[in-house]
Coordinates of C-alpha atoms in Angstrom, one line a residue:
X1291 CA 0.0 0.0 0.0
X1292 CA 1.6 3.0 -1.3
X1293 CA 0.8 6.3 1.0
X1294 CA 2.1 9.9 2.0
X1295 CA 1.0 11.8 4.9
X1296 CA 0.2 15.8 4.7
X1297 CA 1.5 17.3 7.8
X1298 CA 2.1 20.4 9.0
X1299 CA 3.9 22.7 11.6
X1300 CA 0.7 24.0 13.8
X1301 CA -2.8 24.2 12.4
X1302 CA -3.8 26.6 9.9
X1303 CA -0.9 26.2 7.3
X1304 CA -3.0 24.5 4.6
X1305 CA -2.9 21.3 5.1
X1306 CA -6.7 21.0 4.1
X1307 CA -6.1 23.2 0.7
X1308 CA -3.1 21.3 -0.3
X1309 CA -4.7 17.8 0.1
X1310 CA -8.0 18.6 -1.4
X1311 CA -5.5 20.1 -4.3
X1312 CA -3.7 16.6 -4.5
X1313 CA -6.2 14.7 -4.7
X1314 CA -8.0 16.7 -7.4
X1315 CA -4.7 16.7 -9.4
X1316 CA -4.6 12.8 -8.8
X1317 CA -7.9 11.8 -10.2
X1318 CA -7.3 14.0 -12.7
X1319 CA -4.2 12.2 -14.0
X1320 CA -6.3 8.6 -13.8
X1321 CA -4.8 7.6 -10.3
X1322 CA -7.4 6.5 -7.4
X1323 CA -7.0 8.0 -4.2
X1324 CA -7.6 6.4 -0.9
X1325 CA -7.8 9.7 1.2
X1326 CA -8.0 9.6 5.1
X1327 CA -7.9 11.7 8.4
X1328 CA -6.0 12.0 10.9
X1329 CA -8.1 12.3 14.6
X1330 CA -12.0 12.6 15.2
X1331 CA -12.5 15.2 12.8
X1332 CA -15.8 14.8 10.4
X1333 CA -15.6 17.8 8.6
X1334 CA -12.3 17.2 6.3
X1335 CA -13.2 14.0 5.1
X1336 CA -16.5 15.3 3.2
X1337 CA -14.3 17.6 1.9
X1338 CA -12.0 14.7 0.7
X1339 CA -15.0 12.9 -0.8
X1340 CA -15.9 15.8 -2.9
X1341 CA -12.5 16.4 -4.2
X1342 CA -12.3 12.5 -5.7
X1343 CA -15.6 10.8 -5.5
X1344 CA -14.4 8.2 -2.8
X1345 CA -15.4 7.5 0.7
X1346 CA -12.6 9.4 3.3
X1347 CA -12.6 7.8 6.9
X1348 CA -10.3 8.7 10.4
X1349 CA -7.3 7.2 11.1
X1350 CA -7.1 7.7 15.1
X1351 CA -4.7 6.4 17.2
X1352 CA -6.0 7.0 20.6
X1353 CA -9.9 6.5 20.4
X1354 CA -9.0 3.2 18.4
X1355 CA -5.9 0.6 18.9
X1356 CA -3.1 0.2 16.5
X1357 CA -4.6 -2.8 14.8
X1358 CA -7.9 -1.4 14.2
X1359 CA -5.9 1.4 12.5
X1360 CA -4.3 -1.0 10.3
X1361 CA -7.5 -2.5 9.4
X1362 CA -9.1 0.6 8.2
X1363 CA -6.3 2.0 6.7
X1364 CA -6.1 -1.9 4.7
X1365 CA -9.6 -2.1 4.0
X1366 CA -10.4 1.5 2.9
X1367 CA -6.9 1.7 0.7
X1368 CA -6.9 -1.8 -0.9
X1369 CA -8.2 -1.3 -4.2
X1370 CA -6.8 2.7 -4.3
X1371 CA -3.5 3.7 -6.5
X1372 CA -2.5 5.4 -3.3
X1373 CA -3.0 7.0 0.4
X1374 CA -3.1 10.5 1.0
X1375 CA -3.5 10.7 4.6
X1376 CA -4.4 14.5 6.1
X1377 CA -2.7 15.3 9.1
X1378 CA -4.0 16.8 12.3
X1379 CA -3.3 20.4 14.1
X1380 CA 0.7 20.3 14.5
X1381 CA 2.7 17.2 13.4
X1382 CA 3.9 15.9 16.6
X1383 CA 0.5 17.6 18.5
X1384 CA -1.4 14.8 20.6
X1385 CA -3.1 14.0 23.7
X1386 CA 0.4 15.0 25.7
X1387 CA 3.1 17.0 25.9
X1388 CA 5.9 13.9 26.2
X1389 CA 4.8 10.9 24.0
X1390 CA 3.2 10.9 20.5
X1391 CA 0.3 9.4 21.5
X1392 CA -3.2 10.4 19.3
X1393 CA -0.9 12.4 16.7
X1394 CA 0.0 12.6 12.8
X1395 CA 3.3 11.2 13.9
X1396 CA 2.4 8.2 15.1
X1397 CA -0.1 7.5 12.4
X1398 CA 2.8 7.5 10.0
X1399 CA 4.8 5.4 12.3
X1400 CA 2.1 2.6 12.3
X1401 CA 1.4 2.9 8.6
X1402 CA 5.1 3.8 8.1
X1403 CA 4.1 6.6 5.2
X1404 CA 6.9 9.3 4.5
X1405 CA 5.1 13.0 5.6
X1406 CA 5.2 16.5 3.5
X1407 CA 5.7 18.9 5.7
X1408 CA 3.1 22.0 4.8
X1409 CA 5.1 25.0 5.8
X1410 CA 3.2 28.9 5.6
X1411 CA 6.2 30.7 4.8
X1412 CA 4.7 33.6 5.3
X1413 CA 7.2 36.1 6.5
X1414 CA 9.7 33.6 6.0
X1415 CA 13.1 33.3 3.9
X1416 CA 15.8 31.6 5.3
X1417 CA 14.4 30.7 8.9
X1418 CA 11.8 28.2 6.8
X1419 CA 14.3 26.3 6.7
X1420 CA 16.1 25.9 10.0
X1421 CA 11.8 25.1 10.9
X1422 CA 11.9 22.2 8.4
X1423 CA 15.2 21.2 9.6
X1424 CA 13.7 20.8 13.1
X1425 CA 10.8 18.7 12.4
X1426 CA 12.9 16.4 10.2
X1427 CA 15.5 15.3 13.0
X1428 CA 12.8 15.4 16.4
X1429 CA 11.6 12.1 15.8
X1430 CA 13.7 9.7 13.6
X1431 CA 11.4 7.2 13.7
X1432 CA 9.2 10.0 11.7
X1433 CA 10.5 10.3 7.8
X1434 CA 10.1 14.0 6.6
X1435 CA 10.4 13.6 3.4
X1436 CA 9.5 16.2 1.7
X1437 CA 8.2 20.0 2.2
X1438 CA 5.7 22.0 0.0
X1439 CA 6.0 25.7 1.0
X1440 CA 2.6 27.7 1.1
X1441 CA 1.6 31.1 1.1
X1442 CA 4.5 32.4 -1.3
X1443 CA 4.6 35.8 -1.8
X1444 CA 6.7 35.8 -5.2
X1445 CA 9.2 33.9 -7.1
X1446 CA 12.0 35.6 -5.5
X1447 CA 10.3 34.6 -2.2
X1448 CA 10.2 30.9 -3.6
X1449 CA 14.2 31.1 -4.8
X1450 CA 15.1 31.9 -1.3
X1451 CA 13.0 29.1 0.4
X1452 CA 14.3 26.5 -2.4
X1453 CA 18.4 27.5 -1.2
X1454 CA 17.9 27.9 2.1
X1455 CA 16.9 24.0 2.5
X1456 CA 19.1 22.4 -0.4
X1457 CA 22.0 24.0 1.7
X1458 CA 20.7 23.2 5.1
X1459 CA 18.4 20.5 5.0
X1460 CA 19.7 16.6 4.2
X1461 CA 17.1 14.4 3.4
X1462 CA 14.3 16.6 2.6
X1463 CA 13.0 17.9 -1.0
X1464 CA 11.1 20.9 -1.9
X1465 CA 7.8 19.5 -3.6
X1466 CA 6.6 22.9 -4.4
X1467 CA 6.0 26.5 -3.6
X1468 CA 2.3 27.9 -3.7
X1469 CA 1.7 31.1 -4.2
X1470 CA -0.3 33.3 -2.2
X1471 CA -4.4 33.3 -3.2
X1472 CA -7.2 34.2 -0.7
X1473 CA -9.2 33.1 -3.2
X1474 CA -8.6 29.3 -2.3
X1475 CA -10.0 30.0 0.9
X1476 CA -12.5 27.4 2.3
X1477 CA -15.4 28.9 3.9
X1478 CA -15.3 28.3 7.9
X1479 CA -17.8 28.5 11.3
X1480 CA -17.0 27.9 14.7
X1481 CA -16.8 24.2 14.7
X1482 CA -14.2 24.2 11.4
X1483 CA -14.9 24.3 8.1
X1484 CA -18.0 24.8 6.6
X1485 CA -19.6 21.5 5.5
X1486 CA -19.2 19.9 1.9
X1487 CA -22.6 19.3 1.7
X1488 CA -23.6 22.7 3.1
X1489 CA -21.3 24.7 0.1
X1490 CA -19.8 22.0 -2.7
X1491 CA -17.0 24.3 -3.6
X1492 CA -18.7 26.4 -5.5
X1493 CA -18.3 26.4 -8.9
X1494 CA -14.6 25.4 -10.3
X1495 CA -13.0 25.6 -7.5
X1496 CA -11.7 22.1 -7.0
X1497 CA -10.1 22.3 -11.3
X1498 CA -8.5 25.3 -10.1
X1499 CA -7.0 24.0 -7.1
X1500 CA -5.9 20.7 -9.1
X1501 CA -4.2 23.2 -11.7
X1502 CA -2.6 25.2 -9.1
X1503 CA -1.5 21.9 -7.6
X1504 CA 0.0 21.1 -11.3
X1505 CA 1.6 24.2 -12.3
X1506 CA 3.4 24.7 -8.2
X1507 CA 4.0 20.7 -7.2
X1508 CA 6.1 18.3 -8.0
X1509 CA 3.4 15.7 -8.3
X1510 CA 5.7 13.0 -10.4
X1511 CA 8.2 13.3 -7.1
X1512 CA 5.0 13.1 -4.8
X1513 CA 3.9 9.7 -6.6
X1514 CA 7.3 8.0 -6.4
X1515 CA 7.8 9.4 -2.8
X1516 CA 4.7 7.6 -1.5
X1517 CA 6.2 4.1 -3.0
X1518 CA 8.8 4.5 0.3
X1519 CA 6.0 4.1 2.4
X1520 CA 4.7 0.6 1.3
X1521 CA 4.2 -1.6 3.7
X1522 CA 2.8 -5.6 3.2
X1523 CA 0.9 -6.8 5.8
X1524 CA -2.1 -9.7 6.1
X1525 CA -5.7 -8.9 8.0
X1526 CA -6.4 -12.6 8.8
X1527 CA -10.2 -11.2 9.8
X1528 CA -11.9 -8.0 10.6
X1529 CA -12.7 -7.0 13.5
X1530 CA -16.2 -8.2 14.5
X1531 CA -16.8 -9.4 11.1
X1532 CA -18.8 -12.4 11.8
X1533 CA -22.6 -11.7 11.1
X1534 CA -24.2 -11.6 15.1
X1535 CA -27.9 -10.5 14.0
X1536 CA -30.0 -9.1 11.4
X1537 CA -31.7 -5.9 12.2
X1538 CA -32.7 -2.9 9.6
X1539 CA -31.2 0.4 12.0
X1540 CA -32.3 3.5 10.3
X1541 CA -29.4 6.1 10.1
X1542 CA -30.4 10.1 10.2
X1543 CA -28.0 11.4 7.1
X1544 CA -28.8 14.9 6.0
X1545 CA -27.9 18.9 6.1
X1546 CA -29.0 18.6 9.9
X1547 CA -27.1 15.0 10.5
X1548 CA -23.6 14.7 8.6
X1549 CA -21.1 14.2 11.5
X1550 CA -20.2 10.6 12.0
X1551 CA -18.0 8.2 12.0
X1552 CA -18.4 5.7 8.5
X1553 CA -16.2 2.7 10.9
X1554 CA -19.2 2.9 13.0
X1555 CA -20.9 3.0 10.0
X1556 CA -19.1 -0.6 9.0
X1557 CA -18.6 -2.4 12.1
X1558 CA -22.6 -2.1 12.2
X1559 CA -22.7 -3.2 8.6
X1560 CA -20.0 -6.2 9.7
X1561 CA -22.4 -7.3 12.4
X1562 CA -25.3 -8.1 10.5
X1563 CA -26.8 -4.3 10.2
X1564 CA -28.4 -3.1 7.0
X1565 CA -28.0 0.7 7.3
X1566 CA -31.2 2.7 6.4
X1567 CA -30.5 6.3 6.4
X1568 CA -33.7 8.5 6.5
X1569 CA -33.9 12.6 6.4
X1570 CA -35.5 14.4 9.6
X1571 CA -35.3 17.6 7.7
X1572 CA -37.3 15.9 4.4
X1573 CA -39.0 12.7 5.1
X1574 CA -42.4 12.4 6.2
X1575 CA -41.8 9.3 8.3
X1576 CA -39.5 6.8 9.6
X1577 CA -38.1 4.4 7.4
X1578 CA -40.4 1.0 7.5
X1579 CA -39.6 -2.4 9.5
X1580 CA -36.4 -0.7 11.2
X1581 CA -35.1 -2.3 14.8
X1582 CA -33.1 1.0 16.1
X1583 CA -32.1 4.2 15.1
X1584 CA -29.1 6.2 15.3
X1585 CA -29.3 9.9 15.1
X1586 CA -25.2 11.5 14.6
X1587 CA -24.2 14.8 15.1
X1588 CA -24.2 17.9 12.9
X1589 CA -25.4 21.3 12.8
X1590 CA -29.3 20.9 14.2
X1591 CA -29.1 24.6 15.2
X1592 CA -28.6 26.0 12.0
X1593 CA -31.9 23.7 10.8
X1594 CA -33.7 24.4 13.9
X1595 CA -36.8 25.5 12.4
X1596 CA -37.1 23.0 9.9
X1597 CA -36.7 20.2 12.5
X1598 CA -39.2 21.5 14.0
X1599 CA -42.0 22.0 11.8
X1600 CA -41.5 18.4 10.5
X1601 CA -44.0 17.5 13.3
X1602 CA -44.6 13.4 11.8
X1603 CA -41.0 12.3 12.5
X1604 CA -41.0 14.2 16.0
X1605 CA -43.5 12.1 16.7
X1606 CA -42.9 8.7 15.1
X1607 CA -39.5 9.0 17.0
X1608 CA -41.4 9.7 20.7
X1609 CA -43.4 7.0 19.6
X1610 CA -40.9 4.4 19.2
X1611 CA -38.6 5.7 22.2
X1612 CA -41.9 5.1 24.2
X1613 CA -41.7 1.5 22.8
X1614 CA -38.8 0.7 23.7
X1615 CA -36.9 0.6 20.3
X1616 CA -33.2 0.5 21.0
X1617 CA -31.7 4.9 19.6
X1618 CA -28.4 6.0 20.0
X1619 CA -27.9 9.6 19.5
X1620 CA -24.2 11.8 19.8
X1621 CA -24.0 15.3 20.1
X1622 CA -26.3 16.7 17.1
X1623 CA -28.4 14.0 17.7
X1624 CA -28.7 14.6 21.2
X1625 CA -29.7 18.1 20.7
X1626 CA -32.1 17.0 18.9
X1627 CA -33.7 14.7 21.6
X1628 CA -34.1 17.6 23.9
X1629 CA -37.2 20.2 23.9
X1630 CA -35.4 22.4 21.9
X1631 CA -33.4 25.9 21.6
X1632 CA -33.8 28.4 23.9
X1633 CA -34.4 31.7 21.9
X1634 CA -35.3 30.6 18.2
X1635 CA -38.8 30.9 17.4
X1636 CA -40.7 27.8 16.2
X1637 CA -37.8 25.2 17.5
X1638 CA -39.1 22.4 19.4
X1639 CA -37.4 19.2 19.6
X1640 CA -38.1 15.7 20.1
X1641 CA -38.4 16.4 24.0
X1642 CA -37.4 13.0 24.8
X1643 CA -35.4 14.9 27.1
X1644 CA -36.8 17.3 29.5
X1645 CA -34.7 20.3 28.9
X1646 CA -33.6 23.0 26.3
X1647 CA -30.5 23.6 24.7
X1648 CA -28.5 27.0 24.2
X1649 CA -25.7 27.9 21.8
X1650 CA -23.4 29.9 23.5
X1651 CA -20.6 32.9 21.7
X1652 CA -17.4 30.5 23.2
X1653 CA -16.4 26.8 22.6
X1654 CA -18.0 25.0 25.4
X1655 CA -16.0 21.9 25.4
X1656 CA -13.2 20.0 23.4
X1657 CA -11.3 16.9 23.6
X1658 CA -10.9 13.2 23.9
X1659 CA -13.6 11.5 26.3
X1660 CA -13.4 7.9 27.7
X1661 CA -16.0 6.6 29.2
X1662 CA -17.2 3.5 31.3
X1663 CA -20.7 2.1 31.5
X1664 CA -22.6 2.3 34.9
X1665 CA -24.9 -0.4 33.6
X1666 CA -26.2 -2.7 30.9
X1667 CA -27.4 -0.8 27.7
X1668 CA -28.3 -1.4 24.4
X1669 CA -24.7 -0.8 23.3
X1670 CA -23.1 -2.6 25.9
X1671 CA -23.3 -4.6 29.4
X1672 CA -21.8 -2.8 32.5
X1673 CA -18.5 -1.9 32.7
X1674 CA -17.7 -1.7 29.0
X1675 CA -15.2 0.8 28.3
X1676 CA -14.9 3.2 25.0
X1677 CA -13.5 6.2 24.3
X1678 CA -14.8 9.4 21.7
X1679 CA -14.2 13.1 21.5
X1680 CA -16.4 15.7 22.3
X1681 CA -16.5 19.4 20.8
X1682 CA -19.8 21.6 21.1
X1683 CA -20.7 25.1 21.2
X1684 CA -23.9 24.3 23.2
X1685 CA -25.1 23.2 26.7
X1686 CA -28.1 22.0 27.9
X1687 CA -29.9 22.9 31.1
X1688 CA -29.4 20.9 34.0
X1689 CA -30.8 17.3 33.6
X1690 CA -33.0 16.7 36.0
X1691 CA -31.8 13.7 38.7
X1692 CA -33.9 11.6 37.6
X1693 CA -32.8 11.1 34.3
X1694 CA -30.3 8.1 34.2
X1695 CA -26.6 8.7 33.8
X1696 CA -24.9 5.9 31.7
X1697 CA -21.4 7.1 31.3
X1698 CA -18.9 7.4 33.9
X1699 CA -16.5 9.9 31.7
X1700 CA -12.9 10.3 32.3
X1701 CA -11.0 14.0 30.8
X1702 CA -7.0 13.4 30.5
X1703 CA -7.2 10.2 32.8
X1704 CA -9.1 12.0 35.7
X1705 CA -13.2 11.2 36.2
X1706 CA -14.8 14.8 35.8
X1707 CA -18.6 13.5 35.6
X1708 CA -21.5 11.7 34.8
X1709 CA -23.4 11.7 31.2
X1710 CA -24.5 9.3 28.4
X1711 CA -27.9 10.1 29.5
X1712 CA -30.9 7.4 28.7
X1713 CA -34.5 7.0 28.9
X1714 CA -36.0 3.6 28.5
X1715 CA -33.9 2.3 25.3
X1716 CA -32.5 5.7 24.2
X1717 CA -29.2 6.8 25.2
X1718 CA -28.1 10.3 24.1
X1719 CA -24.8 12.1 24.8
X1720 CA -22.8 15.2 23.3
X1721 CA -19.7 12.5 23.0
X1722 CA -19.0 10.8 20.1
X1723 CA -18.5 6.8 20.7
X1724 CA -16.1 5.7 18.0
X1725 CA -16.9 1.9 17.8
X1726 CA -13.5 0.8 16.8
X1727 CA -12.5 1.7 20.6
X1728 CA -14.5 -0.9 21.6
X1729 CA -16.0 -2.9 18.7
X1730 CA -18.5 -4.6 20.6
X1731 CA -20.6 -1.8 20.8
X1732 CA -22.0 -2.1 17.5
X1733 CA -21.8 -5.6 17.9
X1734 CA -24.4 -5.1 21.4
X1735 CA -26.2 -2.8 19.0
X1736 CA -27.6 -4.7 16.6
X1737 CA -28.6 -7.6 18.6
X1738 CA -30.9 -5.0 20.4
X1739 CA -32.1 -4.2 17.3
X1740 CA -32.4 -7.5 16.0
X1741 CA -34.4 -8.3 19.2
X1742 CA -36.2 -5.2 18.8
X1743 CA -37.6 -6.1 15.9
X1744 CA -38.6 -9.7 16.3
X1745 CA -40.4 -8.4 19.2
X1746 CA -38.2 -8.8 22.2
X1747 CA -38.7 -5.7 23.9
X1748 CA -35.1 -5.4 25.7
X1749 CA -34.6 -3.8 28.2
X1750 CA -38.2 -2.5 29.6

């Protein structure tokens, strides 16, 4: 399997630009791109679908363990010409200041991929360099292999840039120098990027990136730097890939829904789920002869009103919560299981929930989340342990004590509360579960389901 990774210094050097560019550029010249993401980001990979027509999924080395890693960088790479795996904030950035835990780097070390380093030499001559020069000898189990400047005011600016690493640097080529265009600019909100589906890159934006790509990259020496990073190994079996039940779950996919994880996605698919995804902006009901639902997060706020005037599947969803049908719902999802938001007009919810949400003007919370089960659910018996990530930029209102708390949650190794909050089969929680931590969630999933449907009521 043939792969690169596109790293960077610190966020916001154009990392995203120069991938979607590389992949445009790639499909362009006939080549199949397997593209992937580093960390529990959702909004890059849509981005990465758009830009070659081809499913992007997370590589993420501390929700998930190394093998699971493997498996879904195997699987979703194993018909492709090559890998381009985008990196996360800063190269060497993870979950602490003294190992390499949840970062780019240790992505590439367990796919052992060479990394372009995506430098904004902005302000920069001579001192790019010495930067470069830094990130290629912290780690040597990390190969830096090459470095594509960005943000380049001129071609003297690029000359400078070129010299100062061919007579400083060993080891490391200059791929490229793009120049500096606002008009490449992807459009942003508070949680990241906006959504692909939300703007498409408008017009030609993605053949003007690939020909920027063309006309500034090397891309023959990209190509025949990512053959340094093969690596032959055997999967002798999937993870939970043995069928375990056979249960229709209907999946909420739209404008409203689009933040989840697509391993999820499989290892539901592996155990014996047949993924039914249904619109609660559009539809008029719930899709027919479905054991469980699962409701991912997105940007409800933003559809608030629309939600809410779609009064059928409000209620078909009450109704099926109030008969015990096994629903999962993260962040997005859970929003929309509560009354509703506080200040918009016309924007009740589900109210499975007894309380109303509020967006708020600052980040309210951000990070990885592990969490351990207080009892049996329909996701998993007592005591399971799996881990997510949690960002929002809403709260709820204090749940009353007598909803149930599932989740014991642990922040950086230390408790800090209780959530995962359920009634009857429903759980609901602003963290995202990523199954691969713990694979038998989807597994416990869909036999709920499955029981569901044939008319074993669990759990009431």
């Amino acid at each position: 399997m043939k792969s690169i990774v596109i790293a960077a210094p610190m966020s916001g050097s154009g990392k995203t630009t120069v991938t979607l560019g590389l992949l445009s550029a790639l499909k362009r010249r006939g080549l199949q791109p397997a593209p992937f993401k580093v960390g529990p980001d959702f909004i890059d990979p849509g981005w990465h679908g758009l830009a070659c027509s081809r499913l992007s999924v997370n590589l993420d080395s501390w929700m998930c363990p190394e093998r699971f890693v493997l498996e879904t960088y195997a699987l979703h790479s194993q018909d492709a010409d090559l890998a381009v795996v985008e990196g996360v904030m800063g190269l060497f950035d993870g979950v602490d200041g003294v190992s390499d835990a949840g970062s780019t780097a240790q992505i590439t070390r367990i796919i052992n991929a060479p990394v372009i380093l995506v430098v904004d030499a902005k302000s920069q001559a001579r001192s790019a360099a010495a930067l470069v020069s830094g990130f290629a000898r912290f780690d040597p189990r990390v190969h830096v292999a090459g470095v594509i400047f960005n943000n380049v005011a001129s071609d003297n600016h690029a000359r400078l840039l070129r010299e100062a690493v061919v007579a400083s640097v060993t080891g490391v080529r200059v791929l490229g120098c793009i120049p500096r265009d606002n008009s490449l600019t992807i459009p942003s909100r508070h949680l990241g990027l906006v959504t692909a589906g939300e703007n498409g890159l408008q017009g030609d934006f993605l053949d003007r990136l690939a020909e920027v790509m063309e006309e500034h990259l090397d891309l023959d020496g990209i190509i025949s730097m990512a053959s340094q990073g093969r690596r032959d190994f055997t999967i002798d079996k999937p993870v939970n890939c043995e069928v375990l039940a056979s249960a229709r779950i209907a999946v909420a996919r739209d404008e409203a829904f689009c933040f989840v994880y697509e391993d999820n996605l499989r290892l539901l698919r592996q155990a014996g789920v047949e993924i039914v995804e249904f619109s609660p902006l559009k539809d008029s009901s719930l899709p027919q002869g479905i054991g469980g639902m699962y409701l991912p997060g997105g940007y409800p706020e933003l559809h608030a009103e629309t939600l809410a005037a779609n009064v059928p599947v409000k209620t078909a969803i009450r109704e099926a919560v109030e008969k015990g049908m096994p629903v999962y719902a993260e962040c997005g999802g859970f929003i929309y299981l509560t009354r509703g938001l506080e200040g918009v007009a016309q924007a009740s919810f589900a109210g499975i929930f007894p309380v109303s949400t509020r967006m708020l003007p600052r980040r309210k919370a951000l990070g990885y989340r592990e969490v351990e089960f207080l009892a049996d659910s329909v996701i998993g018996p007592k005591g399971t342990v799996a881990r997510g990530h949690e960002f929002h930029y809403s709260e709820t209102e204090e749940m009353p004590e007598n909803v149930e708390r599932l989740y014991q949650v642990k922040k950086s190794g230390c408790t800090t509360c209780t959530e995962g909050y359920r009634y009857r089969n429903c759980i609901a929680s602003y963290i995202h579960l990523h199954f691969g931590s713990c694979p038998e969630l989807a597994a416990t999933f869909a036999r709920k389901c499955a029981g569901y449907a044939n008319g074993n009521h669990v759990g009431l």
